[in-house]
Amino acid sequence: MTVNNFSLEQIAQHNTLDGAWVIINGKVYDVTTYLDDHPGGRNVLMEVAGTDATDDFDYVDYSDDALRKMETFQVGIISGWKKTPKPTFVESLPVSAKPTASQPTRRSPMLTWALVSVCGFIVLGYGWQSTEVGVLSNSYGFWSGVAVALVVAMTIGGAVVFSTTKRVLDHGKGVFEYKPYYEEPSLS
C-alpha cells in the first residue's frame, strides 16, 4: 500500500460537508462518511475539518475500538510532520493552609445548625423561667410546648435536609471521567 503525502495547504481545502479531512498525529483522515455517525455530532468534526485536530483529539480519551475504527478513514500522512512535545507538569505537594488571625476558620453547616439550636433552647429557657421561685405559671404552657416542638423539628429537619441534599448532589464522578465512546460489537 502506498502512502500518500499531503501538505497543510492541501488539507485546508477539505473543510466542507462534501470533503472533510482532519490531521491527527501527522496522519490524514477523510471523515466525510463518518460525519453523521460521530458521537459528538457532525458540527464537532466540521469545526476541525481542514486543520490539525491533534490537540482536540488528545483532549478526549478515546477507546481502543474508536482508534481501530479511525484507522479505516486514513488516507495519508502530512509530509514533514513532527509531533510537538507536550508540556510536562510537575505535581506540587499540597500545602496545608493554616488560618491566620485575619482568616476566619470555616465551620461545617451541621455545626452551625447545632449552635443555632442550642442558642434557641437557651433563649427559650430564660424566657420561660418563672419569676417567683417555687411557683408554676400556666399562662404560656401550650405555646411554650409548641415553640419547643418547633425548634426540635426544625433542628432535626434541617439536619436531614442537609445530609440528603449533600448525598444527592455529590454524584462522585466528574464529567470528564466517563468514556466518550462506547465499544461497538463486531459484525464478524
PDB file of C-alpha atoms in Angstrom:
ATOM      1  CA  MET A   1       0.000   0.000   0.000  1.00  0.00           C
ATOM      2  CA  THR A   2       1.433   3.355  -0.978  1.00  0.00           C
ATOM      3  CA  VAL A   3       1.255   6.168   1.498  1.00  0.00           C
ATOM      4  CA  ASN A   4       0.006   9.495   0.157  1.00  0.00           C
ATOM      5  CA  ASN A   5       1.882  12.572   1.345  1.00  0.00           C
ATOM      6  CA  PHE A   6      -0.142  15.759   1.758  1.00  0.00           C
ATOM      7  CA  SER A   7       0.738  19.332   2.622  1.00  0.00           C
ATOM      8  CA  LEU A   8      -1.135  21.502   5.097  1.00  0.00           C
ATOM      9  CA  GLU A   9      -2.414  23.622   2.204  1.00  0.00           C
ATOM     10  CA  GLN A  10      -3.967  20.577   0.535  1.00  0.00           C
ATOM     11  CA  ILE A  11      -5.709  19.546   3.742  1.00  0.00           C
ATOM     12  CA  ALA A  12      -7.024  23.081   4.316  1.00  0.00           C
ATOM     13  CA  GLN A  13      -9.085  22.767   1.115  1.00  0.00           C
ATOM     14  CA  HIS A  14     -11.021  19.808   2.544  1.00  0.00           C
ATOM     15  CA  ASN A  15     -13.234  21.613   5.042  1.00  0.00           C
ATOM     16  CA  THR A  16     -16.726  21.139   3.591  1.00  0.00           C
ATOM     17  CA  LEU A  17     -19.519  18.612   4.005  1.00  0.00           C
ATOM     18  CA  ASP A  18     -18.505  17.113   0.647  1.00  0.00           C
ATOM     19  CA  GLY A  19     -14.919  16.591   1.766  1.00  0.00           C
ATOM     20  CA  ALA A  20     -13.949  16.784   5.434  1.00  0.00           C
ATOM     21  CA  TRP A  21     -10.351  15.834   6.214  1.00  0.00           C
ATOM     22  CA  VAL A  22      -8.559  16.173   9.529  1.00  0.00           C
ATOM     23  CA  ILE A  23      -4.980  15.732  10.673  1.00  0.00           C
ATOM     24  CA  ILE A  24      -4.356  13.770  13.855  1.00  0.00           C
ATOM     25  CA  ASN A  25      -0.797  12.990  14.945  1.00  0.00           C
ATOM     26  CA  GLY A  26       0.536  13.551  11.431  1.00  0.00           C
ATOM     27  CA  LYS A  27      -1.954  11.217   9.772  1.00  0.00           C
ATOM     28  CA  VAL A  28      -4.662  12.458   7.398  1.00  0.00           C
ATOM     29  CA  TYR A  29      -8.191  11.106   7.809  1.00  0.00           C
ATOM     30  CA  ASP A  30     -11.126  11.526   5.416  1.00  0.00           C
ATOM     31  CA  VAL A  31     -14.068  11.684   7.830  1.00  0.00           C
ATOM     32  CA  THR A  32     -16.674  12.737   5.264  1.00  0.00           C
ATOM     33  CA  THR A  33     -18.630   9.490   5.521  1.00  0.00           C
ATOM     34  CA  TYR A  34     -18.355   9.495   9.332  1.00  0.00           C
ATOM     35  CA  LEU A  35     -19.841  12.961   9.940  1.00  0.00           C
ATOM     36  CA  ASP A  36     -23.318  11.709  10.845  1.00  0.00           C
ATOM     37  CA  ASP A  37     -22.012   8.761  12.884  1.00  0.00           C
ATOM     38  CA  HIS A  38     -19.663  10.726  15.148  1.00  0.00           C
ATOM     39  CA  PRO A  39     -20.841  10.528  18.804  1.00  0.00           C
ATOM     40  CA  GLY A  40     -20.315  14.277  19.223  1.00  0.00           C
ATOM     41  CA  GLY A  41     -22.226  15.101  16.062  1.00  0.00           C
ATOM     42  CA  ARG A  42     -21.312  16.495  12.673  1.00  0.00           C
ATOM     43  CA  ASN A  43     -20.558  20.000  13.992  1.00  0.00           C
ATOM     44  CA  VAL A  44     -17.672  18.738  16.114  1.00  0.00           C
ATOM     45  CA  LEU A  45     -15.880  17.344  13.074  1.00  0.00           C
ATOM     46  CA  MET A  46     -16.749  20.329  10.870  1.00  0.00           C
ATOM     47  CA  GLU A  47     -15.100  22.695  13.373  1.00  0.00           C
ATOM     48  CA  VAL A  48     -11.755  20.948  12.872  1.00  0.00           C
ATOM     49  CA  ALA A  49     -12.132  19.927   9.211  1.00  0.00           C
ATOM     50  CA  GLY A  50      -9.142  21.018   7.150  1.00  0.00           C
ATOM     51  CA  THR A  51      -6.943  21.586  10.199  1.00  0.00           C
ATOM     52  CA  ASP A  52      -4.636  19.759  12.594  1.00  0.00           C
ATOM     53  CA  ALA A  53      -7.006  18.386  15.228  1.00  0.00           C
ATOM     54  CA  THR A  54      -4.344  16.613  17.291  1.00  0.00           C
ATOM     55  CA  ASP A  55      -4.820  18.753  20.401  1.00  0.00           C
ATOM     56  CA  ASP A  56      -8.605  18.416  20.304  1.00  0.00           C
ATOM     57  CA  PHE A  57      -8.331  14.676  19.736  1.00  0.00           C
ATOM     58  CA  ASP A  58      -5.824  14.174  22.550  1.00  0.00           C
ATOM     59  CA  TYR A  59      -8.060  16.139  24.928  1.00  0.00           C
ATOM     60  CA  VAL A  60     -10.713  13.413  24.687  1.00  0.00           C
ATOM     61  CA  ASP A  61      -9.872   9.897  25.872  1.00  0.00           C
ATOM     62  CA  TYR A  62     -10.925   7.516  23.088  1.00  0.00           C
ATOM     63  CA  SER A  63     -11.424   3.783  23.421  1.00  0.00           C
ATOM     64  CA  ASP A  64      -9.370   1.198  21.535  1.00  0.00           C
ATOM     65  CA  ASP A  65     -12.412   0.430  19.402  1.00  0.00           C
ATOM     66  CA  ALA A  66     -12.670   4.065  18.325  1.00  0.00           C
ATOM     67  CA  LEU A  67      -8.977   4.136  17.427  1.00  0.00           C
ATOM     68  CA  ARG A  68      -9.334   0.968  15.327  1.00  0.00           C
ATOM     69  CA  LYS A  69     -12.343   2.418  13.536  1.00  0.00           C
ATOM     70  CA  MET A  70     -10.468   5.657  12.891  1.00  0.00           C
ATOM     71  CA  GLU A  71      -7.680   3.802  11.070  1.00  0.00           C
ATOM     72  CA  THR A  72     -10.173   2.834   8.344  1.00  0.00           C
ATOM     73  CA  PHE A  73     -10.519   6.531   7.436  1.00  0.00           C
ATOM     74  CA  GLN A  74      -6.773   7.204   6.996  1.00  0.00           C
ATOM     75  CA  VAL A  75      -5.898   8.454   3.506  1.00  0.00           C
ATOM     76  CA  GLY A  76      -2.291   9.534   4.015  1.00  0.00           C
ATOM     77  CA  ILE A  77       0.201  11.448   6.123  1.00  0.00           C
ATOM     78  CA  ILE A  78       1.478  15.007   6.362  1.00  0.00           C
ATOM     79  CA  SER A  79       4.913  15.376   4.826  1.00  0.00           C
ATOM     80  CA  GLY A  80       7.465  16.676   7.304  1.00  0.00           C
ATOM     81  CA  TRP A  81       5.130  16.498  10.294  1.00  0.00           C
ATOM     82  CA  LYS A  82       6.812  16.487  13.680  1.00  0.00           C
ATOM     83  CA  LYS A  83       4.997  15.901  16.908  1.00  0.00           C
ATOM     84  CA  THR A  84       5.227  18.850  19.225  1.00  0.00           C
ATOM     85  CA  PRO A  85       6.260  17.750  22.691  1.00  0.00           C
ATOM     86  CA  LYS A  86       3.598  18.012  25.328  1.00  0.00           C
ATOM     87  CA  PRO A  87       4.408  20.307  28.200  1.00  0.00           C
ATOM     88  CA  THR A  88       5.392  18.447  31.324  1.00  0.00           C
ATOM     89  CA  PHE A  89       3.680  19.373  34.506  1.00  0.00           C
ATOM     90  CA  VAL A  90       5.352  18.943  37.847  1.00  0.00           C
ATOM     91  CA  GLU A  91       2.968  17.887  40.543  1.00  0.00           C
ATOM     92  CA  SER A  92       3.498  20.022  43.582  1.00  0.00           C
ATOM     93  CA  LEU A  93       2.902  18.800  47.073  1.00  0.00           C
ATOM     94  CA  PRO A  94      -0.226  20.140  48.719  1.00  0.00           C
ATOM     95  CA  VAL A  95       0.412  22.987  51.073  1.00  0.00           C
ATOM     96  CA  SER A  96      -1.663  22.965  54.198  1.00  0.00           C
ATOM     97  CA  ALA A  97      -3.048  26.415  54.720  1.00  0.00           C
ATOM     98  CA  LYS A  98      -3.279  27.368  58.354  1.00  0.00           C
ATOM     99  CA  PRO A  99      -5.811  30.059  59.171  1.00  0.00           C
ATOM    100  CA  THR A 100      -4.319  33.326  60.292  1.00  0.00           C
ATOM    101  CA  ALA A 101      -5.894  35.892  62.550  1.00  0.00           C
ATOM    102  CA  SER A 102      -7.390  37.709  59.556  1.00  0.00           C
ATOM    103  CA  GLN A 103      -8.632  34.458  58.003  1.00  0.00           C
ATOM    104  CA  PRO A 104     -11.698  33.042  59.778  1.00  0.00           C
ATOM    105  CA  THR A 105     -11.972  29.288  60.127  1.00  0.00           C
ATOM    106  CA  ARG A 106     -14.798  27.647  58.229  1.00  0.00           C
ATOM    107  CA  ARG A 107     -17.360  25.646  60.168  1.00  0.00           C
ATOM    108  CA  SER A 108     -19.461  22.848  58.826  1.00  0.00           C
ATOM    109  CA  PRO A 109     -23.158  23.590  58.276  1.00  0.00           C
ATOM    110  CA  MET A 110     -24.103  20.819  60.729  1.00  0.00           C
ATOM    111  CA  LEU A 111     -22.116  22.526  63.490  1.00  0.00           C
ATOM    112  CA  THR A 112     -23.806  25.818  62.656  1.00  0.00           C
ATOM    113  CA  TRP A 113     -27.246  24.188  62.906  1.00  0.00           C
ATOM    114  CA  ALA A 114     -26.305  22.670  66.265  1.00  0.00           C
ATOM    115  CA  LEU A 115     -25.086  26.019  67.630  1.00  0.00           C
ATOM    116  CA  VAL A 116     -28.236  27.822  66.478  1.00  0.00           C
ATOM    117  CA  SER A 117     -30.396  25.144  68.103  1.00  0.00           C
ATOM    118  CA  VAL A 118     -28.553  25.328  71.429  1.00  0.00           C
ATOM    119  CA  CYS A 119     -28.823  29.121  71.414  1.00  0.00           C
ATOM    120  CA  GLY A 120     -32.541  28.824  70.678  1.00  0.00           C
ATOM    121  CA  PHE A 121     -33.058  26.473  73.620  1.00  0.00           C
ATOM    122  CA  ILE A 122     -31.148  28.810  75.935  1.00  0.00           C
ATOM    123  CA  VAL A 123     -33.198  31.842  74.872  1.00  0.00           C
ATOM    124  CA  LEU A 124     -36.460  29.936  75.228  1.00  0.00           C
ATOM    125  CA  GLY A 125     -35.382  28.606  78.623  1.00  0.00           C
ATOM    126  CA  TYR A 126     -34.645  32.067  80.010  1.00  0.00           C
ATOM    127  CA  GLY A 127     -37.878  33.441  78.635  1.00  0.00           C
ATOM    128  CA  TRP A 128     -39.984  30.759  80.306  1.00  0.00           C
ATOM    129  CA  GLN A 129     -38.410  30.869  83.738  1.00  0.00           C
ATOM    130  CA  SER A 130     -40.823  31.640  86.473  1.00  0.00           C
ATOM    131  CA  THR A 131     -40.305  34.980  88.180  1.00  0.00           C
ATOM    132  CA  GLU A 132     -41.070  33.549  91.618  1.00  0.00           C
ATOM    133  CA  VAL A 133     -39.213  30.531  92.906  1.00  0.00           C
ATOM    134  CA  GLY A 134     -41.479  27.589  93.580  1.00  0.00           C
ATOM    135  CA  VAL A 135     -44.493  28.990  91.769  1.00  0.00           C
ATOM    136  CA  LEU A 136     -45.547  27.381  88.491  1.00  0.00           C
ATOM    137  CA  SER A 137     -47.159  29.510  85.836  1.00  0.00           C
ATOM    138  CA  ASN A 138     -49.671  28.036  83.402  1.00  0.00           C
ATOM    139  CA  SER A 139     -50.172  31.118  81.268  1.00  0.00           C
ATOM    140  CA  TYR A 140     -47.903  30.070  78.385  1.00  0.00           C
ATOM    141  CA  GLY A 141     -47.818  26.287  78.810  1.00  0.00           C
ATOM    142  CA  PHE A 142     -49.359  25.306  75.497  1.00  0.00           C
ATOM    143  CA  TRP A 143     -47.466  27.838  73.397  1.00  0.00           C
ATOM    144  CA  SER A 144     -44.145  27.067  75.054  1.00  0.00           C
ATOM    145  CA  GLY A 145     -44.638  23.401  74.152  1.00  0.00           C
ATOM    146  CA  VAL A 146     -45.406  24.357  70.572  1.00  0.00           C
ATOM    147  CA  ALA A 147     -42.266  26.535  70.427  1.00  0.00           C
ATOM    148  CA  VAL A 148     -40.050  23.772  71.831  1.00  0.00           C
ATOM    149  CA  ALA A 149     -41.524  21.229  69.414  1.00  0.00           C
ATOM    150  CA  LEU A 150     -40.975  23.665  66.534  1.00  0.00           C
ATOM    151  CA  VAL A 151     -37.312  24.220  67.459  1.00  0.00           C
ATOM    152  CA  VAL A 152     -36.704  20.470  67.794  1.00  0.00           C
ATOM    153  CA  ALA A 153     -38.470  19.743  64.486  1.00  0.00           C
ATOM    154  CA  MET A 154     -36.502  22.459  62.680  1.00  0.00           C
ATOM    155  CA  THR A 155     -33.216  21.139  64.081  1.00  0.00           C
ATOM    156  CA  ILE A 156     -33.886  17.546  63.068  1.00  0.00           C
ATOM    157  CA  GLY A 157     -35.439  18.549  59.745  1.00  0.00           C
ATOM    158  CA  GLY A 158     -32.535  20.838  58.896  1.00  0.00           C
ATOM    159  CA  ALA A 159     -30.028  18.084  59.592  1.00  0.00           C
ATOM    160  CA  VAL A 160     -31.980  15.590  57.465  1.00  0.00           C
ATOM    161  CA  VAL A 161     -32.393  18.039  54.576  1.00  0.00           C
ATOM    162  CA  PHE A 162     -28.704  18.968  54.700  1.00  0.00           C
ATOM    163  CA  SER A 163     -27.440  15.386  54.669  1.00  0.00           C
ATOM    164  CA  THR A 164     -29.903  14.335  51.946  1.00  0.00           C
ATOM    165  CA  THR A 165     -29.030  17.308  49.742  1.00  0.00           C
ATOM    166  CA  LYS A 166     -25.317  16.669  50.142  1.00  0.00           C
ATOM    167  CA  ARG A 167     -25.727  12.989  49.249  1.00  0.00           C
ATOM    168  CA  VAL A 168     -27.944  13.726  46.216  1.00  0.00           C
ATOM    169  CA  LEU A 169     -25.771  16.476  44.764  1.00  0.00           C
ATOM    170  CA  ASP A 170     -22.450  14.669  45.261  1.00  0.00           C
ATOM    171  CA  HIS A 171     -22.631  12.091  42.459  1.00  0.00           C
ATOM    172  CA  GLY A 172     -18.982  11.097  42.701  1.00  0.00           C
ATOM    173  CA  LYS A 173     -17.708  11.354  39.132  1.00  0.00           C
ATOM    174  CA  GLY A 174     -16.771  14.400  37.129  1.00  0.00           C
ATOM    175  CA  VAL A 175     -17.972  14.831  33.572  1.00  0.00           C
ATOM    176  CA  PHE A 176     -14.568  14.024  32.076  1.00  0.00           C
ATOM    177  CA  GLU A 177     -14.251  10.712  33.956  1.00  0.00           C
ATOM    178  CA  TYR A 178     -16.736   8.972  31.657  1.00  0.00           C
ATOM    179  CA  LYS A 179     -15.672   7.359  28.388  1.00  0.00           C
ATOM    180  CA  PRO A 180     -16.835   9.448  25.403  1.00  0.00           C
ATOM    181  CA  TYR A 181     -17.341   6.458  23.172  1.00  0.00           C
ATOM    182  CA  TYR A 182     -18.924   3.056  23.591  1.00  0.00           C
ATOM    183  CA  GLU A 183     -17.480  -0.094  22.107  1.00  0.00           C
ATOM    184  CA  GLU A 184     -19.351  -1.354  19.080  1.00  0.00           C
ATOM    185  CA  PRO A 185     -19.988  -5.067  18.836  1.00  0.00           C
ATOM    186  CA  SER A 186     -18.063  -6.585  15.962  1.00  0.00           C
ATOM    187  CA  LEU A 187     -20.123  -7.716  12.994  1.00  0.00           C
ATOM    188  CA  SER A 188     -17.826 -10.579  12.075  1.00  0.00           C
TER     189      SER A 188
END
